[in-house]
CSV table of C-alpha atoms in Angstrom, one decimal:
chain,number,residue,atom,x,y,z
A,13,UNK,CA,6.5,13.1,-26.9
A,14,UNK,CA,8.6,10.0,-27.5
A,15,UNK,CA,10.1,8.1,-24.6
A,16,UNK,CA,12.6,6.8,-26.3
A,17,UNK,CA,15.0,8.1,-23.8
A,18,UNK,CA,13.8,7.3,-20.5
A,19,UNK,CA,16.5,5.5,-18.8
A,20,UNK,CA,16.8,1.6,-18.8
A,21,UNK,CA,16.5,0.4,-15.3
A,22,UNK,CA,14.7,-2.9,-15.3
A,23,UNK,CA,15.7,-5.9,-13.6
A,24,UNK,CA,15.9,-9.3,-14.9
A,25,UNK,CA,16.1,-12.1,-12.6
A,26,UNK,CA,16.6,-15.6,-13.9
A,27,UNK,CA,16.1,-18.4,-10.8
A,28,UNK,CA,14.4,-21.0,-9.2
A,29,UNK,CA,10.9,-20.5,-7.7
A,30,UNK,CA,9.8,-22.8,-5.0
A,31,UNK,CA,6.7,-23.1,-2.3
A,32,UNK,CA,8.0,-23.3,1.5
A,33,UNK,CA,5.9,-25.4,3.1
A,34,UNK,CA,7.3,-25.0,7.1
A,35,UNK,CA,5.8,-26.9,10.0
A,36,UNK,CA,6.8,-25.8,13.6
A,37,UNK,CA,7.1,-27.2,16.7
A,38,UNK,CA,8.9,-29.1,19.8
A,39,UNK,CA,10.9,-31.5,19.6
A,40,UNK,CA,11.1,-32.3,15.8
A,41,UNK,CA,10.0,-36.1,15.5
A,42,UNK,CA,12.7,-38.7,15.3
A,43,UNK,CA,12.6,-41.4,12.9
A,44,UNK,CA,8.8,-43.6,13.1
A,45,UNK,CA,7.6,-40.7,15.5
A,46,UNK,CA,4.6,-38.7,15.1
A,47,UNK,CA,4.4,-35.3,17.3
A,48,UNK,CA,1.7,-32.5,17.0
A,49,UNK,CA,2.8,-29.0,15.7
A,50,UNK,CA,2.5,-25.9,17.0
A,51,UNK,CA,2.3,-24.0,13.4
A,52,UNK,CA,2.3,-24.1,9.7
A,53,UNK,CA,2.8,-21.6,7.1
A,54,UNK,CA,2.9,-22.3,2.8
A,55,UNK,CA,4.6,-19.4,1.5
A,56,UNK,CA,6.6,-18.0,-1.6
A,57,UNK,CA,10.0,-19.4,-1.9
A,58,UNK,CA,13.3,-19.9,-4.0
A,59,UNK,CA,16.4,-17.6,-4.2
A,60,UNK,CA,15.4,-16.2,-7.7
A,61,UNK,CA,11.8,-15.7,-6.9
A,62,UNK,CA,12.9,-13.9,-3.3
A,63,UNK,CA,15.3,-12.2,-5.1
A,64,UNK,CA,12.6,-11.0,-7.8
A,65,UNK,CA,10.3,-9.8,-4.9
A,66,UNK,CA,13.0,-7.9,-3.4
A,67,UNK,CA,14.1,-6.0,-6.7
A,68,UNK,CA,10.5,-5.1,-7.4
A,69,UNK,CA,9.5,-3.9,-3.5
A,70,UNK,CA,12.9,-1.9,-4.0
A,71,UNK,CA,11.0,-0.3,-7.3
A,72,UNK,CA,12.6,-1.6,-10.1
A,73,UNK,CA,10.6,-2.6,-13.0
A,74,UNK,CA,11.5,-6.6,-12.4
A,75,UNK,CA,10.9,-9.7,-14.9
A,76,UNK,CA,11.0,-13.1,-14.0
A,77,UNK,CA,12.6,-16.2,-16.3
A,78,UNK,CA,11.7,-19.5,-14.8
A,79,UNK,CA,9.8,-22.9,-14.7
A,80,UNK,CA,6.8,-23.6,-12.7
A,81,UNK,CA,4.8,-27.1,-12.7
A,82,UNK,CA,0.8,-27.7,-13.8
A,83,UNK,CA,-0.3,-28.4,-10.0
A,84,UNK,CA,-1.4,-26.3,-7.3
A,85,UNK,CA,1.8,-25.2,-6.1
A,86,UNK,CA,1.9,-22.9,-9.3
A,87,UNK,CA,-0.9,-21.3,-8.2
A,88,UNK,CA,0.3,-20.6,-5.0
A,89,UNK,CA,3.8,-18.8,-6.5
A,90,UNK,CA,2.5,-17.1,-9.3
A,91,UNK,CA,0.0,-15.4,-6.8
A,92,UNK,CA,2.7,-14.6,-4.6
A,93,UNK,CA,5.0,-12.9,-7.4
A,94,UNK,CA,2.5,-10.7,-9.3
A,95,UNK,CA,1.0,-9.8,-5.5
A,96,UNK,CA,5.0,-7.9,-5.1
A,97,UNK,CA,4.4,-6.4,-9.0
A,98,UNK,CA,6.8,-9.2,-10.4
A,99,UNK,CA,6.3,-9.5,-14.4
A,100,UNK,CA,5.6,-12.9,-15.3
A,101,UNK,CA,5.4,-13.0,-19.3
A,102,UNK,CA,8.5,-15.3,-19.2
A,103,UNK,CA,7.1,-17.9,-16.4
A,104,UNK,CA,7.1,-20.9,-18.0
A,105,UNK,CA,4.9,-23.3,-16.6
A,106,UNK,CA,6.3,-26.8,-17.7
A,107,UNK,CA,4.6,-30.7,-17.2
A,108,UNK,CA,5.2,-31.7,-13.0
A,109,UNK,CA,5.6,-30.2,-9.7
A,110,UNK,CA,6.6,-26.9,-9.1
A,111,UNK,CA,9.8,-26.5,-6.9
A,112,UNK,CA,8.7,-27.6,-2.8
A,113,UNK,CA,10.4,-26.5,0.2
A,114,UNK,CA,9.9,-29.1,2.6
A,115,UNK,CA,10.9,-26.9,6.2
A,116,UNK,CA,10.4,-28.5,10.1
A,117,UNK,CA,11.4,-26.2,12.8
A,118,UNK,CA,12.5,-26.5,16.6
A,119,UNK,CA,10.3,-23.6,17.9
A,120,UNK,CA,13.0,-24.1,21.1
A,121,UNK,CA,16.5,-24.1,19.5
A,122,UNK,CA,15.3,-22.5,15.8
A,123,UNK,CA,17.2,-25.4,14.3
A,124,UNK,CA,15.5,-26.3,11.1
A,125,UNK,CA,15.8,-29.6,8.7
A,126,UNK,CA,14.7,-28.9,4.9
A,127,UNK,CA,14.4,-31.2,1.6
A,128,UNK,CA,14.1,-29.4,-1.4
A,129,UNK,CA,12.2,-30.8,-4.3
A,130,UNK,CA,13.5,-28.8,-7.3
A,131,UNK,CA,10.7,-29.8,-9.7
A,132,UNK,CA,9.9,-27.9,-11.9
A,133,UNK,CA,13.2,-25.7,-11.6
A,134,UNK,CA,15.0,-28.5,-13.3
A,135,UNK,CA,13.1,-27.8,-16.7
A,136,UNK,CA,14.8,-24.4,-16.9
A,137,UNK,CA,17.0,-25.3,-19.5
A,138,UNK,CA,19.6,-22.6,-21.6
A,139,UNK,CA,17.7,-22.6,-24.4
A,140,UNK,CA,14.3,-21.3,-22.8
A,141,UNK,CA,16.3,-19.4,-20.2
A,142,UNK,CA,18.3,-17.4,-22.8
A,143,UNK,CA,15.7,-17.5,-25.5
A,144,UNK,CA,12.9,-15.5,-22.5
A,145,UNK,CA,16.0,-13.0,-21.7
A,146,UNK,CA,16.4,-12.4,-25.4
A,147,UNK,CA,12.7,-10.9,-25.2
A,148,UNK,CA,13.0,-9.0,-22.2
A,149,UNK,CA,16.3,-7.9,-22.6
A,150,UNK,CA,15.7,-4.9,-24.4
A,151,UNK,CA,15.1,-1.9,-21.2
A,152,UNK,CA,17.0,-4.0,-19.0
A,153,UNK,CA,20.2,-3.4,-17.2
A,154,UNK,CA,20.7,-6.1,-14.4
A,155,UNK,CA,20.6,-9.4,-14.5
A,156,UNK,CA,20.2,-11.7,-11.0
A,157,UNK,CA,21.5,-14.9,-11.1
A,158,UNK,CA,21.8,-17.7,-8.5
A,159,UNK,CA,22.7,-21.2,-8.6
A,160,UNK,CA,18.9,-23.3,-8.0
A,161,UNK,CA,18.7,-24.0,-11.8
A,162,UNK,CA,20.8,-26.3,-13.5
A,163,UNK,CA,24.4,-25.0,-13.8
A,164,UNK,CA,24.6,-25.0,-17.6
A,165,UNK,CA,21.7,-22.3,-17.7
A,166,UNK,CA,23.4,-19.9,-15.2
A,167,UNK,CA,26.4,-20.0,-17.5
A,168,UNK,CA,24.9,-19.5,-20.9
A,169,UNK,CA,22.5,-17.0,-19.2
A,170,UNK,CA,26.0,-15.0,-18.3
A,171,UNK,CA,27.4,-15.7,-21.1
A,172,UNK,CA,24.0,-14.0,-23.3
A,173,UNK,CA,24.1,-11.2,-20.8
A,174,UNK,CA,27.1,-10.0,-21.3
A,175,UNK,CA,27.0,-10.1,-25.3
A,176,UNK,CA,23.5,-7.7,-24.4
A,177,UNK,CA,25.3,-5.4,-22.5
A,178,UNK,CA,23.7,-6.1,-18.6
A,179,UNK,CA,25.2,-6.0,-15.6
A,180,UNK,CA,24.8,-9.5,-14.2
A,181,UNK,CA,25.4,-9.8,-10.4
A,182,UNK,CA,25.5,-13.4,-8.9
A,183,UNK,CA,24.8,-14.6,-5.8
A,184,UNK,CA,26.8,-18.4,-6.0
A,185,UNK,CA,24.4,-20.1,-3.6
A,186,UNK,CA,24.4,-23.0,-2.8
A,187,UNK,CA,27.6,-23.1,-3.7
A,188,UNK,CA,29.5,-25.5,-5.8
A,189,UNK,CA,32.5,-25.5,-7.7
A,190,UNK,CA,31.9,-23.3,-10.8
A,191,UNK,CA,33.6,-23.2,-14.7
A,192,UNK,CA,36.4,-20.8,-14.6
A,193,UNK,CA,34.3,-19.3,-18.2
A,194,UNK,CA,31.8,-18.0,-15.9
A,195,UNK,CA,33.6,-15.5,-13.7
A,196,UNK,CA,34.6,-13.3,-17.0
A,197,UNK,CA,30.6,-13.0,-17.3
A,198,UNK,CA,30.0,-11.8,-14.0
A,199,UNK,CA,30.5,-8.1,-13.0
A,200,UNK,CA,29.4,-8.2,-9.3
A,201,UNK,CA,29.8,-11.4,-7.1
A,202,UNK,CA,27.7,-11.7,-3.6
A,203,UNK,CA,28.9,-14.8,-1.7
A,204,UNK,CA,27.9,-15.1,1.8
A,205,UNK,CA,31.3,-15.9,4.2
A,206,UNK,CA,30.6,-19.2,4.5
A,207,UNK,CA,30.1,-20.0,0.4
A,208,UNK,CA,33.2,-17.3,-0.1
A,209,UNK,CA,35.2,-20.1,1.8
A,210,UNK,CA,33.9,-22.6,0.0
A,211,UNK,CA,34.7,-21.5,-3.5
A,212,UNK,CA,38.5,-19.8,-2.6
A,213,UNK,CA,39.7,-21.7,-0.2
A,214,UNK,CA,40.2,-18.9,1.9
A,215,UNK,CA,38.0,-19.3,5.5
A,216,UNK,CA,36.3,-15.4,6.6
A,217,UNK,CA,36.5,-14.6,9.8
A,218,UNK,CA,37.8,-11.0,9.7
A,219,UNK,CA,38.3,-8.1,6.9
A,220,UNK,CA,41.5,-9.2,6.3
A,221,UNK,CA,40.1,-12.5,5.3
A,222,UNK,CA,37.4,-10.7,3.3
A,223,UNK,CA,39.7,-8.9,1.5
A,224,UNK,CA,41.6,-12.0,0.2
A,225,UNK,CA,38.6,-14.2,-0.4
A,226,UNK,CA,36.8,-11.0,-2.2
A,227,UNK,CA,40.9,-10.8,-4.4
A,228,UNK,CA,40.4,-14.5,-5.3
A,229,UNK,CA,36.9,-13.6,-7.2
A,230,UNK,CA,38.5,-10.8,-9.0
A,231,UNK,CA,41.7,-12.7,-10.3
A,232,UNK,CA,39.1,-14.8,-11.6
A,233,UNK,CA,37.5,-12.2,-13.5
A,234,UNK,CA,34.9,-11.1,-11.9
A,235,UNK,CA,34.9,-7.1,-11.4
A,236,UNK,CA,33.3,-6.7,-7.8
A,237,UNK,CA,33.5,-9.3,-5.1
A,238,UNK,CA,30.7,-8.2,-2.3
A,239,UNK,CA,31.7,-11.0,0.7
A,240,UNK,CA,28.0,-10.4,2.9
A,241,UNK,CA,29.1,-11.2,6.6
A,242,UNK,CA,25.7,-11.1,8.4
A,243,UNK,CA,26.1,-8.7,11.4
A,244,UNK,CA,29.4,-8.0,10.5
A,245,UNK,CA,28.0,-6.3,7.2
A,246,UNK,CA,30.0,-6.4,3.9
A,247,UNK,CA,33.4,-6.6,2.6
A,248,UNK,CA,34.0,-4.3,-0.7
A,249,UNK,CA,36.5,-5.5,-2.9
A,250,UNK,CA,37.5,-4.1,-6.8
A,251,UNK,CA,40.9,-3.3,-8.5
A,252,UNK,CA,40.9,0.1,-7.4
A,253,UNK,CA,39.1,-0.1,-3.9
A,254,UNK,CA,38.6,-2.4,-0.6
A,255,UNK,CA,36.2,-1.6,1.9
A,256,UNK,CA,34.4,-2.4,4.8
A,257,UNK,CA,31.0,-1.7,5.1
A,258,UNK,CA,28.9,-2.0,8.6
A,259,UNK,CA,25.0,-3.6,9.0
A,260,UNK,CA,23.3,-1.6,11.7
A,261,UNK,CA,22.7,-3.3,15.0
A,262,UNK,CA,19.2,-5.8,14.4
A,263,UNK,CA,17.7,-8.3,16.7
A,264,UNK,CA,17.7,-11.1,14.1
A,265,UNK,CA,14.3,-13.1,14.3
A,266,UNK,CA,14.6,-15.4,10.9
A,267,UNK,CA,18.0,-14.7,8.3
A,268,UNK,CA,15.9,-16.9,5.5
A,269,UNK,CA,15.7,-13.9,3.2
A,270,UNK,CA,18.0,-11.8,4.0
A,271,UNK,CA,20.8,-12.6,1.2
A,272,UNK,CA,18.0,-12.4,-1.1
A,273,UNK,CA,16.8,-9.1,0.1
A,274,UNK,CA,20.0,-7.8,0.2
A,275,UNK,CA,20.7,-9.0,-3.6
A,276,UNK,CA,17.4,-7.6,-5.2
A,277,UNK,CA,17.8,-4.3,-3.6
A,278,UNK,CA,21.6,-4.1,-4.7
A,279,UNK,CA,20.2,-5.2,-8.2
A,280,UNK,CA,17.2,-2.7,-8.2
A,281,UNK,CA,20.0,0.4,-6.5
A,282,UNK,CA,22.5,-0.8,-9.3
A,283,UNK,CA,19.9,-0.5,-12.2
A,284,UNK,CA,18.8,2.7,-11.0
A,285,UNK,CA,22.0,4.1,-11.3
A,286,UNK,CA,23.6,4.2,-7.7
A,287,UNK,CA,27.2,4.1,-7.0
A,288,UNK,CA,28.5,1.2,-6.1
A,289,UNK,CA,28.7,1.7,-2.4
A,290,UNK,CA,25.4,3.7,-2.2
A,291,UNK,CA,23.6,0.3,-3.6
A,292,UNK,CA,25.5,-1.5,-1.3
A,293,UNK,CA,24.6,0.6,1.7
A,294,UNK,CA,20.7,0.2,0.9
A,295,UNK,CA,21.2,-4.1,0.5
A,296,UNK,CA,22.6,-3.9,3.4
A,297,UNK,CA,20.1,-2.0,5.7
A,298,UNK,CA,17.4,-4.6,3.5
A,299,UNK,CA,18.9,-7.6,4.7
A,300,UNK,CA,18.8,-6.4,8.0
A,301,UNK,CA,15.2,-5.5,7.8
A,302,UNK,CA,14.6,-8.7,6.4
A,303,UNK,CA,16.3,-10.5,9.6
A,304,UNK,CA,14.1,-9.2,11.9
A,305,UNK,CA,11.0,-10.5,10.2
A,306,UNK,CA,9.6,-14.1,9.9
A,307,UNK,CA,9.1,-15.8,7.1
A,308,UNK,CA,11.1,-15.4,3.3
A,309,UNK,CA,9.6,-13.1,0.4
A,310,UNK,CA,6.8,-11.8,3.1
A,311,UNK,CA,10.0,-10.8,5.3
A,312,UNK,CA,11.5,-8.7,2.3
A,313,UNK,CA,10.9,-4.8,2.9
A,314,UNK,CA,9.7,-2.3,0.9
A,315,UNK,CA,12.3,0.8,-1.0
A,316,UNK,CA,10.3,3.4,1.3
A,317,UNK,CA,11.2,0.8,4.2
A,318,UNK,CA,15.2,1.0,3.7
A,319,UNK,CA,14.7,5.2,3.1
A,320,UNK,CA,13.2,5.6,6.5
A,321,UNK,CA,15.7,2.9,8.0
A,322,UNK,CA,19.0,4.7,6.4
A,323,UNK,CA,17.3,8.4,7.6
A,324,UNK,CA,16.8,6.8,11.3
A,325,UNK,CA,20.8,5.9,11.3
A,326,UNK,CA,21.6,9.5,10.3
């Protein structure tokens, strides 16, 4: 019997992928000091790769689209990503070092210091980023962006998405001041408060706040402004509705990943065919989760993880 039917709920995330390499301990050596460490940890990093981990451990089928380099870092990453059931057919592995996250931690205060080494993430030009979602674009209904690849790439990306008929949902971080041709591309926008003030103008403290920063996205063209506001949860905003949704109470050991888990379980709820504020109600409870765990992707939880977390809270 033909399949020809089954519904399109694959995930596409487009993004940078990057190895963490964190050292630990106390106090962080000044400048010309040398200190011994209490820990060290390599692990999977990068807001598109986090993001792809988190879409697939919330079960959507989930393809990658980016550049890795020809050195042992690769190895490291692409391990990581198939280990969470991430498809890799459009990783590109390009001449040079893969993208290096360069992390030292105050185990006393948590404070942390980090130089990132984009690397091979710089390679991942429009043409091989819109040319990879061409292939894969043809089950798909989401499309993740983020802003660790060049700029131009994000836009074109967008700009292909939307002529295929995806959904593309992007989280603007790190932020930076963006081409007004972009936000007519973008159905749902995820700033955190801090890069929603950034980009309007307009500083969050309250849902008040929220509500005008989340206004500023949409009279920009975007369709859904989703302001995240750590324990204060989300703010809700489209041209019919504004609402504020609450994270549950967590005792917050590491917020890394959290954005990104909250993004690729929003991406994976949204593909699947969840109302808007049903997805938003899962990425929520998955940020949370991820904020009590250590560590970025290994932090992210699993879609049976957020079930039994929303059941516990009713």
């Amino acid at each position: 019997m033909s399949n020809s039917a089954a519904p399109r709920t694959q995930v596409i995330v487009v993004g940078s992928v990057n190895v963490d390499l964190t050292a630990t301990g106390t106090p962080v050596p000044s400048a010309g000091e040398t200190r011994t460490g209490d820990h060290f940890a390599m692990g999977l990093g990068g807001k598109g790769a986090n993001q792809a981990v988190a879409a697939a451990r919330a079960g959507a089928s989930t393809k990658f689209v980016g550049c890795v380099g020809d050195d042992t870092f690769a190895v490291v990453a692409i391990h990581a990503l198939r280990e969470a059931g991430v498809s890799l057919g459009e990783l590109h592995e390009v001449d040079g070092t893969t993208g290096v996250a360069h992390i030292r931690v105050d185990a006393a205060s948590g404070d942390n210091s980090i130089f990132v080494i984009p690397g091979a993430n710089a390679a991942l030009t429009p043409e091989r980023a819109v040319a990879s979602l061409r292939a894969v674009a043809s089950e798909a209904v989401v499309v993740l962006l983020q802003l660790e690849v060049p700029l131009e790439t994000v836009v074109a990306v967008a700009a292909a998405a939307g002529e295929l008929g995806l959904r593309v949902v992007l989280d603007p971080a790190p932020a930076r001041e963006l081409p007004a041709s972009l936000w007519h591309d973008v159905e749902v926008v995820t700033p955190n408060e801090h890069e929603a003030g950034l980009l309007s103008g307009i500083e969050v403290t309250d849902d008040a706040s929220a509500e005008r920063a989340g206004r500023w996205f949409l009279e920009r063209g975007a369709s859904v402004a989703l302001i995240t506001r750590g324990a204060a949860g989300a703010s809700l905003v489209t041209s019919v509705e504004v609402g504020h949704l609450r994270a549950a109470a967590v005792d917050a050991v590491d917020t890394t990943a959290a954005g990104d888990s909250f993004a690729g379980h929003l991406g994976a709820a949204l593909a699947a065919g969840a109302e808007l504020r049903v997805a938003v109600t899962r990425a929520l409870a998955a940020g949370s989760l991820a904020a009590t765990r250590p560590g970025a992707s290994e932090s992210i939880p699993t879609r049976d993880e957020v079930d039994r977390e929303l059941a516990a809270r009713r």
